[in-house]
Amino acid sequence: MEFPKNLKYASSHEWALDNGDGTVTVGISEHAQEALGDVVFVELPEVGSELEAGEEFGVVESVKAASDVYSPVSGEVIGVNSDLEDSPETINESPYKEGWLIKIKMTDATELDDLLDAKAYSQVAEEEG
Amino acid sequence: MLSSVRMKKTPLYDSHVALGARMVDFAGWQMPVQYKTGISDEHIAVRTDIGLFDVSHMGELRITGTEALAFLSFTTLNDPAKLKPGRGQYSMMPNDKGGLTDDLYIYMDAENNYLVVCNASNREAVLNQFQKLSKHYDVQIVDESDSWALLALQGPGAALLLARYVNEDLSSLKKNRKQTVILHDCMVDAARTGYTGEDGFELFCRPDDAVKVWDTLVAAGAKPCGLGARDSLRLEAGFPLYGHEFTEKTNPLCSDFAWVIKDKSFYGRDALWAKECSQRLVGLQLSERGIARQGYKVFSGDKEIGEISSGTISPFTRESIGMAWIDAAYAKEGEKVQVEIRRDLVEAIITKPPFF
């Protein structure tokens, strides 16, 4: 299973990509999409929403189950992946690229340091089996 | 991991693991919820081609004796007197509180000899109730659950595929009938039944033969399907699942399955028959985005009118569908209701299943 090294991870299975301009792109990990199974529905926040780190911002649902997704950092939602509305299966096919969920303008970039690196997260994923 | 140690495995456990199945604990059994390509592929395979399910976890109880018919007539809701050898019927076991202990399939194998198939999760409850009520009947009740592996071959191509491997012509076997055939040297009772809304067969095999029958059908092109697709298919077909649509508290008289209940003497009749249908079981289709899940509340305007019993997005139609118990006054086809999904009220329309 792939956990790109350039990403930071939350133990609740979201990833954050530091875009280097004070914004991050957020999605769910390959482990999370596989555990969920075929994603058939995604609900995302509106652009302009304010999120706290750890706050629930949406839901990703498969045929069998619904899973809340949590913001890895605090900030303002400046973009949502609206393509997922029509093709939620993109999350299964490309969890780290085309399957991204939202973009956030961070209020505190140091929060990224609180997240897990690829190695630490891979252990979390492994323990869950 | 401790809990899984005590979980039972069907004879096909190793086959599932070898096929890359995701195994889950279900009603005391380790069962495949899906294989590698996922629930959607499996669901669509059954609607358009052929799927194969391991449902060996189901309970099988043998009822024999000179009063077997009278006993089953008293303990179940459909009328087993309508059965002849080689025929089966959908039925239900009532409790004495106007609800159900389980829903069942009853096959008459021979005079005074019936096979009752029940849900894995209710096997003990069904067995206990049979035993409790058997005192005044000349019947013997034997739990044959460990003596049968059960495979379900489902889909529009099922009959043609099976015809290549069995010694008898099953194309004329009517719905709900069961016949013993030889499939690749294995003696199999093939019943034209299923839980998907498609044509198909349920194959009662000896446990030692299960792998051979499974491998034969998979090699012939049947797609292995797990419990996930079994659930989405039955919901799309509008079939109830015990624990969702029916429970010990829900009265089947207040559902479209009231046809099962025949006007005769049966256990718990006073409680079941006397109850007024303040609520009814309905199907619904969401007209806005969202998925209705079990337990979500249903509203009509400001008024809470009921609760979702099952819901999903159909991998086949992509429609968001579900079933719910709601106040009888709103249980009309075309009625607009709202489902509370997290913080939102999402529009839904009462729709009569099947949904495909």
CSV table of C-alpha atoms in Angstrom, one decimal:
chain,number,residue,atom,x,y,z
A,1,MET,CA,0.0,0.0,0.0
A,2,GLU,CA,1.3,3.4,-1.0
A,3,PHE,CA,1.8,6.3,1.5
A,4,PRO,CA,3.5,9.2,-0.4
A,5,LYS,CA,6.4,10.7,1.6
A,6,ASN,CA,5.5,14.3,0.6
A,7,LEU,CA,2.2,14.1,2.5
A,8,LYS,CA,1.3,14.4,6.2
A,9,TYR,CA,-1.3,12.2,7.7
A,10,ALA,CA,-3.9,12.3,10.5
A,11,SER,CA,-4.5,9.1,12.5
A,12,SER,CA,-8.1,9.5,11.3
A,13,HIS,CA,-6.8,8.7,7.8
A,14,GLU,CA,-6.8,12.1,6.1
A,15,TRP,CA,-3.7,13.3,4.3
A,16,ALA,CA,-2.6,16.9,3.8
A,17,LEU,CA,-0.3,18.2,1.0
A,18,ASP,CA,1.5,21.4,1.9
A,19,ASN,CA,1.3,23.5,-1.3
A,20,GLY,CA,4.0,25.8,0.0
A,21,ASP,CA,1.8,28.9,-0.2
A,22,GLY,CA,0.0,28.7,3.1
A,23,THR,CA,-2.6,26.3,1.7
A,24,VAL,CA,-3.0,22.5,1.9
A,25,THR,CA,-4.9,20.0,-0.2
A,26,VAL,CA,-6.7,17.4,1.8
A,27,GLY,CA,-7.9,13.9,1.0
A,28,ILE,CA,-8.2,10.4,2.4
A,29,SER,CA,-5.5,7.8,2.4
A,30,GLU,CA,-5.3,4.7,0.2
A,31,HIS,CA,-5.8,2.6,3.4
A,32,ALA,CA,-9.0,4.6,4.1
A,33,GLN,CA,-10.5,4.2,0.6
A,34,GLU,CA,-9.8,0.5,0.6
A,35,ALA,CA,-11.3,0.0,4.1
A,36,LEU,CA,-14.5,1.8,2.9
A,37,GLY,CA,-14.9,0.0,-0.3
A,38,ASP,CA,-16.6,1.4,-3.4
A,39,VAL,CA,-17.3,5.1,-2.6
A,40,VAL,CA,-20.8,6.1,-3.9
A,41,PHE,CA,-21.4,9.4,-2.2
A,42,VAL,CA,-19.3,12.4,-1.0
A,43,GLU,CA,-20.5,15.4,1.0
A,44,LEU,CA,-18.2,18.4,1.2
A,45,PRO,CA,-18.3,21.8,2.9
A,46,GLU,CA,-19.0,25.0,1.1
A,47,VAL,CA,-16.1,27.2,0.0
A,48,GLY,CA,-15.6,29.8,2.7
A,49,SER,CA,-16.3,27.5,5.6
A,50,GLU,CA,-14.0,27.9,8.6
A,51,LEU,CA,-12.6,24.6,10.1
A,52,GLU,CA,-10.7,23.8,13.2
A,53,ALA,CA,-8.1,21.1,13.2
A,54,GLY,CA,-9.9,17.8,14.0
A,55,GLU,CA,-13.3,19.2,13.0
A,56,GLU,CA,-15.5,17.0,10.9
A,57,PHE,CA,-15.9,18.6,7.5
A,58,GLY,CA,-17.8,16.1,5.4
A,59,VAL,CA,-18.6,12.5,4.8
A,60,VAL,CA,-17.5,9.8,2.4
A,61,GLU,CA,-19.9,6.9,2.0
A,62,SER,CA,-19.6,3.5,0.4
A,63,VAL,CA,-22.5,1.1,-0.4
A,64,LYS,CA,-22.1,-0.4,3.1
A,65,ALA,CA,-20.8,2.4,5.3
A,66,ALA,CA,-20.5,6.1,6.0
A,67,SER,CA,-17.3,7.6,7.3
A,68,ASP,CA,-16.9,11.2,8.6
A,69,VAL,CA,-13.8,13.0,7.4
A,70,TYR,CA,-11.9,15.4,9.7
A,71,SER,CA,-9.8,18.5,8.9
A,72,PRO,CA,-6.1,17.9,9.6
A,73,VAL,CA,-5.5,21.7,10.1
A,74,SER,CA,-7.4,24.9,11.0
A,75,GLY,CA,-8.3,27.3,8.3
A,76,GLU,CA,-10.7,28.4,5.6
A,77,VAL,CA,-12.0,26.1,2.8
A,78,ILE,CA,-10.9,27.7,-0.4
A,79,GLY,CA,-11.7,24.9,-2.8
A,80,VAL,CA,-13.7,21.7,-3.0
A,81,ASN,CA,-13.4,18.9,-5.5
A,82,SER,CA,-16.8,19.2,-7.1
A,83,ASP,CA,-16.0,16.5,-9.7
A,84,LEU,CA,-16.5,14.0,-6.9
A,85,GLU,CA,-20.3,14.7,-6.9
A,86,ASP,CA,-20.7,12.9,-10.2
A,87,SER,CA,-17.8,10.5,-9.9
A,88,PRO,CA,-17.2,9.6,-6.2
A,89,GLU,CA,-15.4,6.5,-7.3
A,90,THR,CA,-12.4,8.7,-8.2
A,91,ILE,CA,-11.5,8.5,-4.5
A,92,ASN,CA,-11.0,4.8,-4.9
A,93,GLU,CA,-9.1,5.1,-8.1
A,94,SER,CA,-6.8,8.0,-7.2
A,95,PRO,CA,-7.0,8.8,-3.5
A,96,TYR,CA,-3.9,11.0,-3.5
A,97,LYS,CA,-4.4,12.9,-6.8
A,98,GLU,CA,-7.7,13.3,-8.6
A,99,GLY,CA,-9.6,12.1,-5.5
A,100,TRP,CA,-8.6,15.1,-3.3
A,101,LEU,CA,-11.5,16.5,-1.2
A,102,ILE,CA,-10.8,20.1,-0.2
A,103,LYS,CA,-8.2,22.9,-0.2
A,104,ILE,CA,-7.6,24.8,3.0
A,105,LYS,CA,-5.9,28.2,3.7
A,106,MET,CA,-4.2,27.5,7.0
A,107,THR,CA,-4.5,29.8,9.9
A,108,ASP,CA,-1.5,28.1,11.7
A,109,ALA,CA,1.0,26.3,9.5
A,110,THR,CA,2.7,24.8,12.6
A,111,GLU,CA,-0.2,22.5,12.9
A,112,LEU,CA,1.3,20.5,10.1
A,113,ASP,CA,4.0,19.5,12.5
A,114,ASP,CA,1.5,17.7,14.7
A,115,LEU,CA,0.6,15.4,11.9
A,116,LEU,CA,2.2,12.0,11.2
A,117,ASP,CA,4.8,11.4,8.5
A,118,ALA,CA,4.3,8.5,6.0
A,119,LYS,CA,6.3,6.1,8.1
A,120,ALA,CA,4.4,6.7,11.3
A,121,TYR,CA,1.0,6.7,9.5
A,122,SER,CA,1.8,3.4,7.7
A,123,GLN,CA,2.2,1.8,11.2
A,124,VAL,CA,-1.2,3.2,12.2
A,125,ALA,CA,-2.7,1.7,9.0
A,126,GLU,CA,-0.9,-1.6,9.5
A,127,GLU,CA,-2.2,-2.0,13.1
A,128,GLU,CA,-5.7,-1.5,11.9
A,129,GLY,CA,-5.1,-4.3,9.4
B,1,MET,CA,-8.2,-10.8,17.3
B,2,LEU,CA,-9.6,-12.7,20.3
B,3,SER,CA,-13.1,-12.5,19.0
B,4,SER,CA,-12.3,-14.0,15.7
B,5,VAL,CA,-10.8,-17.1,17.2
B,6,ARG,CA,-14.2,-18.3,18.2
B,7,MET,CA,-15.8,-17.4,14.9
B,8,LYS,CA,-17.0,-20.2,12.7
B,9,LYS,CA,-15.7,-20.8,9.2
B,10,THR,CA,-17.7,-22.2,6.3
B,11,PRO,CA,-16.1,-25.0,4.2
B,12,LEU,CA,-15.2,-22.2,1.7
B,13,TYR,CA,-13.2,-20.0,4.1
B,14,ASP,CA,-9.9,-20.8,2.4
B,15,SER,CA,-11.4,-20.3,-1.0
B,16,HIS,CA,-12.5,-16.8,0.0
B,17,VAL,CA,-9.2,-15.8,1.4
B,18,ALA,CA,-7.4,-17.2,-1.7
B,19,LEU,CA,-9.7,-15.0,-3.8
B,20,GLY,CA,-8.7,-11.9,-1.8
B,21,ALA,CA,-12.0,-11.5,0.0
B,22,ARG,CA,-12.3,-9.1,2.9
B,23,MET,CA,-13.5,-11.3,5.7
B,24,VAL,CA,-15.8,-9.9,8.5
B,25,ASP,CA,-17.5,-11.3,11.5
B,26,PHE,CA,-21.1,-11.8,10.8
B,27,ALA,CA,-23.5,-13.6,13.1
B,28,GLY,CA,-20.7,-15.7,14.6
B,29,TRP,CA,-19.2,-16.5,11.2
B,30,GLN,CA,-16.2,-15.3,9.3
B,31,MET,CA,-17.8,-14.3,6.0
B,32,PRO,CA,-16.6,-12.5,2.9
B,33,VAL,CA,-18.1,-9.0,2.7
B,34,GLN,CA,-16.6,-8.4,-0.7
B,35,TYR,CA,-13.8,-9.6,-3.0
B,36,LYS,CA,-11.1,-7.7,-4.7
B,37,THR,CA,-13.1,-5.7,-7.3
B,38,GLY,CA,-15.7,-4.5,-4.8
B,39,ILE,CA,-19.4,-4.5,-4.1
B,40,SER,CA,-20.4,-2.5,-7.1
B,41,ASP,CA,-18.9,-4.9,-9.6
B,42,GLU,CA,-20.4,-7.9,-7.8
B,43,HIS,CA,-23.8,-6.3,-7.6
B,44,ILE,CA,-23.8,-5.5,-11.3
B,45,ALA,CA,-22.6,-9.0,-12.2
B,46,VAL,CA,-25.7,-10.4,-10.6
B,47,ARG,CA,-28.0,-8.0,-12.4
B,48,THR,CA,-26.4,-8.5,-15.8
B,49,ASP,CA,-24.6,-11.9,-15.7
B,50,ILE,CA,-23.9,-14.4,-12.9
B,51,GLY,CA,-22.8,-14.1,-9.3
B,52,LEU,CA,-22.0,-16.8,-6.7
B,53,PHE,CA,-22.5,-16.4,-3.0
B,54,ASP,CA,-21.4,-18.5,-0.1
B,55,VAL,CA,-24.4,-18.5,2.3
B,56,SER,CA,-23.4,-21.6,4.3
B,57,HIS,CA,-23.8,-19.6,7.5
B,58,MET,CA,-27.6,-19.9,7.1
B,59,GLY,CA,-29.3,-22.2,9.5
B,60,GLU,CA,-31.0,-25.5,8.4
B,61,LEU,CA,-33.4,-27.2,10.7
B,62,ARG,CA,-35.0,-30.6,9.8
B,63,ILE,CA,-38.6,-31.2,11.0
B,64,THR,CA,-39.9,-34.7,10.7
B,65,GLY,CA,-42.7,-36.8,12.2
B,66,THR,CA,-46.3,-37.6,11.7
B,67,GLU,CA,-47.4,-34.2,12.9
B,68,ALA,CA,-44.7,-32.2,11.1
B,69,LEU,CA,-47.2,-30.4,8.9
B,70,ALA,CA,-49.5,-29.5,11.8
B,71,PHE,CA,-46.6,-28.3,13.8
B,72,LEU,CA,-45.2,-26.1,11.0
B,73,SER,CA,-48.7,-24.8,10.3
B,74,PHE,CA,-48.9,-23.7,14.0
B,75,THR,CA,-45.4,-22.3,14.3
B,76,THR,CA,-45.1,-20.4,11.0
B,77,LEU,CA,-47.2,-17.8,9.2
B,78,ASN,CA,-47.5,-19.2,5.6
B,79,ASP,CA,-49.5,-22.3,4.9
B,80,PRO,CA,-47.2,-25.4,4.6
B,81,ALA,CA,-50.3,-27.5,3.7
B,82,LYS,CA,-49.9,-25.9,0.2
B,83,LEU,CA,-46.5,-27.6,-0.2
B,84,LYS,CA,-45.9,-30.8,-2.1
B,85,PRO,CA,-42.7,-32.8,-2.0
B,86,GLY,CA,-40.0,-30.8,-3.8
B,87,ARG,CA,-41.6,-27.4,-3.3
B,88,GLY,CA,-40.6,-24.5,-1.0
B,89,GLN,CA,-42.3,-21.4,0.4
B,90,TYR,CA,-41.2,-18.1,2.0
B,91,SER,CA,-42.6,-18.0,5.5
B,92,MET,CA,-42.1,-16.3,8.9
B,93,MET,CA,-41.9,-17.4,12.5
B,94,PRO,CA,-44.1,-15.2,14.7
B,95,ASN,CA,-43.4,-14.5,18.4
B,96,ASP,CA,-46.3,-14.0,20.8
B,97,LYS,CA,-46.0,-10.2,20.9
B,98,GLY,CA,-47.1,-9.4,17.4
B,99,GLY,CA,-43.5,-9.4,16.0
B,100,LEU,CA,-41.3,-11.9,14.3
B,101,THR,CA,-38.6,-14.4,15.6
B,102,ASP,CA,-37.3,-14.7,12.0
B,103,ASP,CA,-38.2,-15.1,8.4
B,104,LEU,CA,-37.8,-18.5,6.8
B,105,TYR,CA,-37.8,-20.7,3.8
B,106,ILE,CA,-39.6,-24.0,4.2
B,107,TYR,CA,-39.0,-26.9,1.8
B,108,MET,CA,-41.1,-30.0,1.8
B,109,ASP,CA,-38.6,-32.8,1.0
B,110,ALA,CA,-41.0,-35.7,1.4
B,111,GLU,CA,-44.1,-36.6,3.3
B,112,ASN,CA,-43.6,-35.6,7.0
B,113,ASN,CA,-40.2,-34.2,6.2
B,114,TYR,CA,-39.4,-30.5,5.9
B,115,LEU,CA,-36.2,-28.4,5.8
B,116,VAL,CA,-36.5,-25.0,7.4
B,117,VAL,CA,-33.8,-22.4,6.4
B,118,CYS,CA,-33.4,-19.5,8.7
B,119,ASN,CA,-31.0,-16.6,9.3
B,120,ALA,CA,-27.6,-17.4,10.9
B,121,SER,CA,-28.2,-14.8,13.5
B,122,ASN,CA,-31.5,-16.3,14.5
B,123,ARG,CA,-30.7,-20.0,14.3
B,124,GLU,CA,-30.8,-20.5,18.1
B,125,ALA,CA,-33.9,-18.5,18.6
B,126,VAL,CA,-35.7,-20.4,15.9
B,127,LEU,CA,-34.5,-23.7,17.2
B,128,ASN,CA,-35.5,-22.8,20.7
B,129,GLN,CA,-39.0,-21.7,19.7
B,130,PHE,CA,-39.5,-24.8,17.7
B,131,GLN,CA,-38.4,-26.9,20.6
B,132,LYS,CA,-40.6,-25.0,23.1
B,133,LEU,CA,-43.7,-25.4,20.9
B,134,SER,CA,-43.1,-29.0,20.0
B,135,LYS,CA,-44.2,-30.7,23.2
B,136,HIS,CA,-47.7,-31.6,22.0
B,137,TYR,CA,-46.7,-32.7,18.5
B,138,ASP,CA,-45.2,-35.9,17.2
B,139,VAL,CA,-42.2,-34.2,15.6
B,140,GLN,CA,-38.4,-34.5,15.7
B,141,ILE,CA,-36.3,-31.3,15.3
B,142,VAL,CA,-32.7,-31.8,14.1
B,143,ASP,CA,-30.3,-28.9,13.6
B,144,GLU,CA,-28.6,-29.8,10.3
B,145,SER,CA,-26.8,-26.5,9.9
B,146,ASP,CA,-23.4,-28.1,10.1
B,147,SER,CA,-24.4,-30.8,7.5
B,148,TRP,CA,-25.1,-28.3,4.7
B,149,ALA,CA,-23.0,-25.9,2.7
B,150,LEU,CA,-25.2,-23.5,0.8
B,151,LEU,CA,-24.2,-21.6,-2.4
B,152,ALA,CA,-26.4,-19.2,-4.2
B,153,LEU,CA,-25.9,-18.9,-8.0
B,154,GLN,CA,-27.8,-15.8,-9.0
B,155,GLY,CA,-28.3,-13.8,-12.2
B,156,PRO,CA,-29.8,-14.0,-15.7
B,157,GLY,CA,-27.1,-16.4,-16.8
B,158,ALA,CA,-27.4,-18.8,-13.9
B,159,ALA,CA,-29.6,-21.4,-15.5
B,160,LEU,CA,-27.5,-21.7,-18.6
B,161,LEU,CA,-24.3,-22.0,-16.7
B,162,LEU,CA,-25.7,-24.6,-14.3
B,163,ALA,CA,-27.0,-26.6,-17.3
B,164,ARG,CA,-23.5,-27.3,-18.4
B,165,TYR,CA,-22.6,-29.1,-15.2
B,166,VAL,CA,-25.6,-31.0,-14.0
B,167,ASN,CA,-27.0,-34.3,-15.1
B,168,GLU,CA,-30.6,-33.1,-15.3
B,169,ASP,CA,-32.5,-30.4,-17.2
B,170,LEU,CA,-33.1,-27.6,-14.6
B,171,SER,CA,-34.5,-25.1,-17.1
B,172,SER,CA,-38.0,-26.3,-16.4
B,173,LEU,CA,-37.6,-26.3,-12.6
B,174,LYS,CA,-40.1,-23.8,-11.4
B,175,LYS,CA,-39.5,-21.0,-8.9
B,176,ASN,CA,-39.5,-22.3,-5.3
B,177,ARG,CA,-39.0,-25.9,-6.3
B,178,LYS,CA,-36.0,-28.0,-5.3
B,179,GLN,CA,-34.5,-31.1,-7.1
B,180,THR,CA,-31.6,-33.3,-6.3
B,181,VAL,CA,-29.0,-33.3,-9.1
B,182,ILE,CA,-25.4,-34.4,-9.7
B,183,LEU,CA,-23.0,-31.6,-10.3
B,184,HIS,CA,-19.5,-32.8,-11.1
B,185,ASP,CA,-19.9,-36.0,-9.1
B,186,CYS,CA,-21.4,-34.0,-6.2
B,187,MET,CA,-24.9,-34.6,-5.0
B,188,VAL,CA,-26.6,-31.2,-4.8
B,189,ASP,CA,-30.1,-30.1,-4.0
B,190,ALA,CA,-30.8,-27.3,-6.4
B,191,ALA,CA,-33.6,-24.9,-5.4
B,192,ARG,CA,-34.9,-22.2,-7.8
B,193,THR,CA,-34.8,-19.5,-5.1
B,194,GLY,CA,-32.7,-16.6,-4.1
B,195,TYR,CA,-32.5,-13.2,-2.4
B,196,THR,CA,-31.4,-11.0,-5.2
B,197,GLY,CA,-34.5,-10.4,-7.4
B,198,GLU,CA,-32.8,-12.3,-10.2
B,199,ASP,CA,-33.4,-15.8,-11.5
B,200,GLY,CA,-31.1,-18.3,-9.8
B,201,PHE,CA,-30.5,-21.3,-7.7
B,202,GLU,CA,-29.6,-22.0,-4.2
B,203,LEU,CA,-27.4,-25.1,-4.0
B,204,PHE,CA,-27.5,-27.3,-0.9
B,205,CYS,CA,-24.2,-29.2,-0.9
B,206,ARG,CA,-22.5,-31.6,1.4
B,207,PRO,CA,-19.8,-29.6,3.2
B,208,ASP,CA,-17.0,-31.8,1.7
B,209,ASP,CA,-18.3,-31.0,-1.8
B,210,ALA,CA,-18.5,-27.3,-1.3
B,211,VAL,CA,-15.1,-26.4,-2.6
B,212,LYS,CA,-15.5,-28.5,-5.7
B,213,VAL,CA,-18.9,-27.0,-6.5
B,214,TRP,CA,-17.7,-23.5,-5.8
B,215,ASP,CA,-14.5,-23.9,-7.9
B,216,THR,CA,-16.5,-25.4,-10.8
B,217,LEU,CA,-18.9,-22.5,-10.9
B,218,VAL,CA,-16.3,-19.8,-10.5
B,219,ALA,CA,-14.1,-21.4,-13.2
B,220,ALA,CA,-17.2,-21.3,-15.4
B,221,GLY,CA,-17.5,-17.6,-15.0
B,222,ALA,CA,-19.7,-17.0,-12.0
B,223,LYS,CA,-18.4,-13.9,-10.1
B,224,PRO,CA,-17.7,-14.5,-6.4
B,225,CYS,CA,-20.0,-12.1,-4.4
B,226,GLY,CA,-19.9,-11.2,-0.8
B,227,LEU,CA,-22.4,-10.2,1.9
B,228,GLY,CA,-22.1,-6.6,0.8
B,229,ALA,CA,-23.6,-7.2,-2.6
B,230,ARG,CA,-26.1,-9.6,-1.1
B,231,ASP,CA,-27.4,-6.8,1.0
B,232,SER,CA,-27.5,-4.1,-1.7
B,233,LEU,CA,-29.2,-6.6,-4.1
B,234,ARG,CA,-31.9,-7.6,-1.7
B,235,LEU,CA,-32.6,-4.0,-0.9
B,236,GLU,CA,-32.8,-3.0,-4.5
B,237,ALA,CA,-35.2,-5.9,-5.0
B,238,GLY,CA,-37.3,-4.7,-2.0
B,239,PHE,CA,-36.7,-7.9,0.1
B,240,PRO,CA,-36.8,-7.5,3.9
B,241,LEU,CA,-33.8,-8.4,6.1
B,242,TYR,CA,-34.4,-9.5,9.7
B,243,GLY,CA,-32.8,-6.9,12.0
B,244,HIS,CA,-33.7,-4.1,9.6
B,245,GLU,CA,-37.2,-4.3,8.1
B,246,PHE,CA,-38.4,-7.0,10.5
B,247,THR,CA,-37.6,-7.4,14.2
B,248,GLU,CA,-39.2,-9.0,17.2
B,249,LYS,CA,-41.3,-5.8,17.4
B,250,THR,CA,-42.4,-5.2,13.8
B,251,ASN,CA,-45.7,-6.6,12.6
B,252,PRO,CA,-45.5,-8.1,9.1
B,253,LEU,CA,-49.2,-7.6,8.7
B,254,CYS,CA,-48.4,-3.9,8.3
B,255,SER,CA,-46.1,-4.5,5.3
B,256,ASP,CA,-46.4,-5.7,1.7
B,257,PHE,CA,-45.4,-9.1,3.0
B,258,ALA,CA,-48.8,-9.5,4.7
B,259,TRP,CA,-49.5,-12.0,2.0
B,260,VAL,CA,-47.3,-14.5,3.8
B,261,ILE,CA,-49.8,-14.5,6.8
B,262,LYS,CA,-52.6,-17.0,6.2
B,263,ASP,CA,-55.8,-17.0,8.1
B,264,LYS,CA,-55.3,-20.1,10.3
B,265,SER,CA,-54.5,-20.9,13.8
B,266,PHE,CA,-50.9,-20.0,14.7
B,267,TYR,CA,-48.7,-19.2,17.6
B,268,GLY,CA,-49.0,-15.6,18.7
B,269,ARG,CA,-52.0,-15.0,16.4
B,270,ASP,CA,-54.0,-12.9,18.9
B,271,ALA,CA,-51.1,-10.4,19.3
B,272,LEU,CA,-50.3,-10.2,15.7
B,273,TRP,CA,-53.8,-10.1,14.3
B,274,ALA,CA,-55.2,-7.6,16.8
B,275,LYS,CA,-52.6,-4.9,16.3
B,276,GLU,CA,-53.6,-1.9,14.3
B,277,CYS,CA,-51.2,-0.8,11.7
B,278,SER,CA,-50.2,2.6,13.1
B,279,GLN,CA,-47.0,2.3,11.0
B,280,ARG,CA,-46.3,0.7,7.7
B,281,LEU,CA,-43.2,-0.5,5.9
B,282,VAL,CA,-42.5,1.4,2.7
B,283,GLY,CA,-39.9,1.8,0.1
B,284,LEU,CA,-38.5,5.2,-0.7
B,285,GLN,CA,-36.2,6.9,-3.2
B,286,LEU,CA,-34.3,10.1,-2.4
B,287,SER,CA,-34.8,12.9,-4.9
B,288,GLU,CA,-31.9,14.9,-3.5
B,289,ARG,CA,-28.3,13.9,-2.8
B,290,GLY,CA,-27.6,11.7,0.2
B,291,ILE,CA,-27.8,8.2,1.6
B,292,ALA,CA,-30.5,7.2,4.1
B,293,ARG,CA,-29.1,4.8,6.6
B,294,GLN,CA,-30.8,2.5,9.2
B,295,GLY,CA,-32.0,4.6,12.2
B,296,TYR,CA,-32.2,7.9,10.3
B,297,LYS,CA,-35.5,9.7,11.1
B,298,VAL,CA,-38.2,10.4,8.6
B,299,PHE,CA,-40.2,13.6,8.6
B,300,SER,CA,-43.3,15.0,6.9
B,301,GLY,CA,-42.7,18.8,7.3
B,302,ASP,CA,-42.1,19.3,11.0
B,303,LYS,CA,-43.6,16.0,12.1
B,304,GLU,CA,-41.4,13.0,12.8
B,305,ILE,CA,-43.2,10.1,11.1
B,306,GLY,CA,-40.8,7.2,11.3
B,307,GLU,CA,-37.4,5.7,10.8
B,308,ILE,CA,-35.2,4.2,8.0
B,309,SER,CA,-34.7,0.5,8.2
B,310,SER,CA,-32.2,0.1,5.3
B,311,GLY,CA,-30.7,2.4,2.7
B,312,THR,CA,-27.9,2.7,0.2
B,313,ILE,CA,-27.1,4.0,-3.2
B,314,SER,CA,-27.7,1.2,-5.8
B,315,PRO,CA,-24.5,0.4,-7.6
B,316,PHE,CA,-26.8,-0.6,-10.6
B,317,THR,CA,-29.2,2.3,-10.9
B,318,ARG,CA,-27.1,4.8,-8.9
B,319,GLU,CA,-30.4,5.9,-7.2
B,320,SER,CA,-30.4,6.5,-3.5
B,321,ILE,CA,-33.0,4.0,-2.2
B,322,GLY,CA,-34.2,2.7,1.1
B,323,MET,CA,-37.0,1.2,3.2
B,324,ALA,CA,-38.6,2.7,6.3
B,325,TRP,CA,-41.3,2.2,8.9
B,326,ILE,CA,-43.5,5.3,8.8
B,327,ASP,CA,-46.9,6.5,10.1
B,328,ALA,CA,-49.6,4.7,8.1
B,329,ALA,CA,-51.2,8.0,7.0
B,330,TYR,CA,-48.1,8.9,4.9
B,331,ALA,CA,-47.6,5.4,3.4
B,332,LYS,CA,-48.9,6.3,0.0
B,333,GLU,CA,-47.0,5.9,-3.3
B,334,GLY,CA,-45.7,9.2,-4.5
B,335,GLU,CA,-46.0,10.9,-1.0
B,336,LYS,CA,-43.1,13.3,-0.4
B,337,VAL,CA,-41.3,12.9,2.9
B,338,GLN,CA,-38.0,14.1,4.2
B,339,VAL,CA,-35.1,12.0,5.7
B,340,GLU,CA,-32.9,13.6,8.3
B,341,ILE,CA,-29.3,13.0,7.1
B,342,ARG,CA,-26.9,14.5,9.7
B,343,ARG,CA,-28.0,18.1,9.8
B,344,ASP,CA,-30.1,18.2,6.7
B,345,LEU,CA,-33.6,17.2,5.7
B,346,VAL,CA,-33.4,15.5,2.3
B,347,GLU,CA,-36.4,15.0,0.1
B,348,ALA,CA,-37.6,11.5,-0.6
B,349,ILE,CA,-40.6,9.9,-2.4
B,350,ILE,CA,-42.5,6.9,-1.2
B,351,THR,CA,-41.9,4.3,-3.9
B,352,LYS,CA,-43.0,0.7,-4.3
B,353,PRO,CA,-40.0,-1.7,-4.7
B,354,PRO,CA,-38.4,-3.2,-6.7
B,355,PHE,CA,-36.1,-0.3,-7.4
B,356,PHE,CA,-34.6,-1.6,-10.6
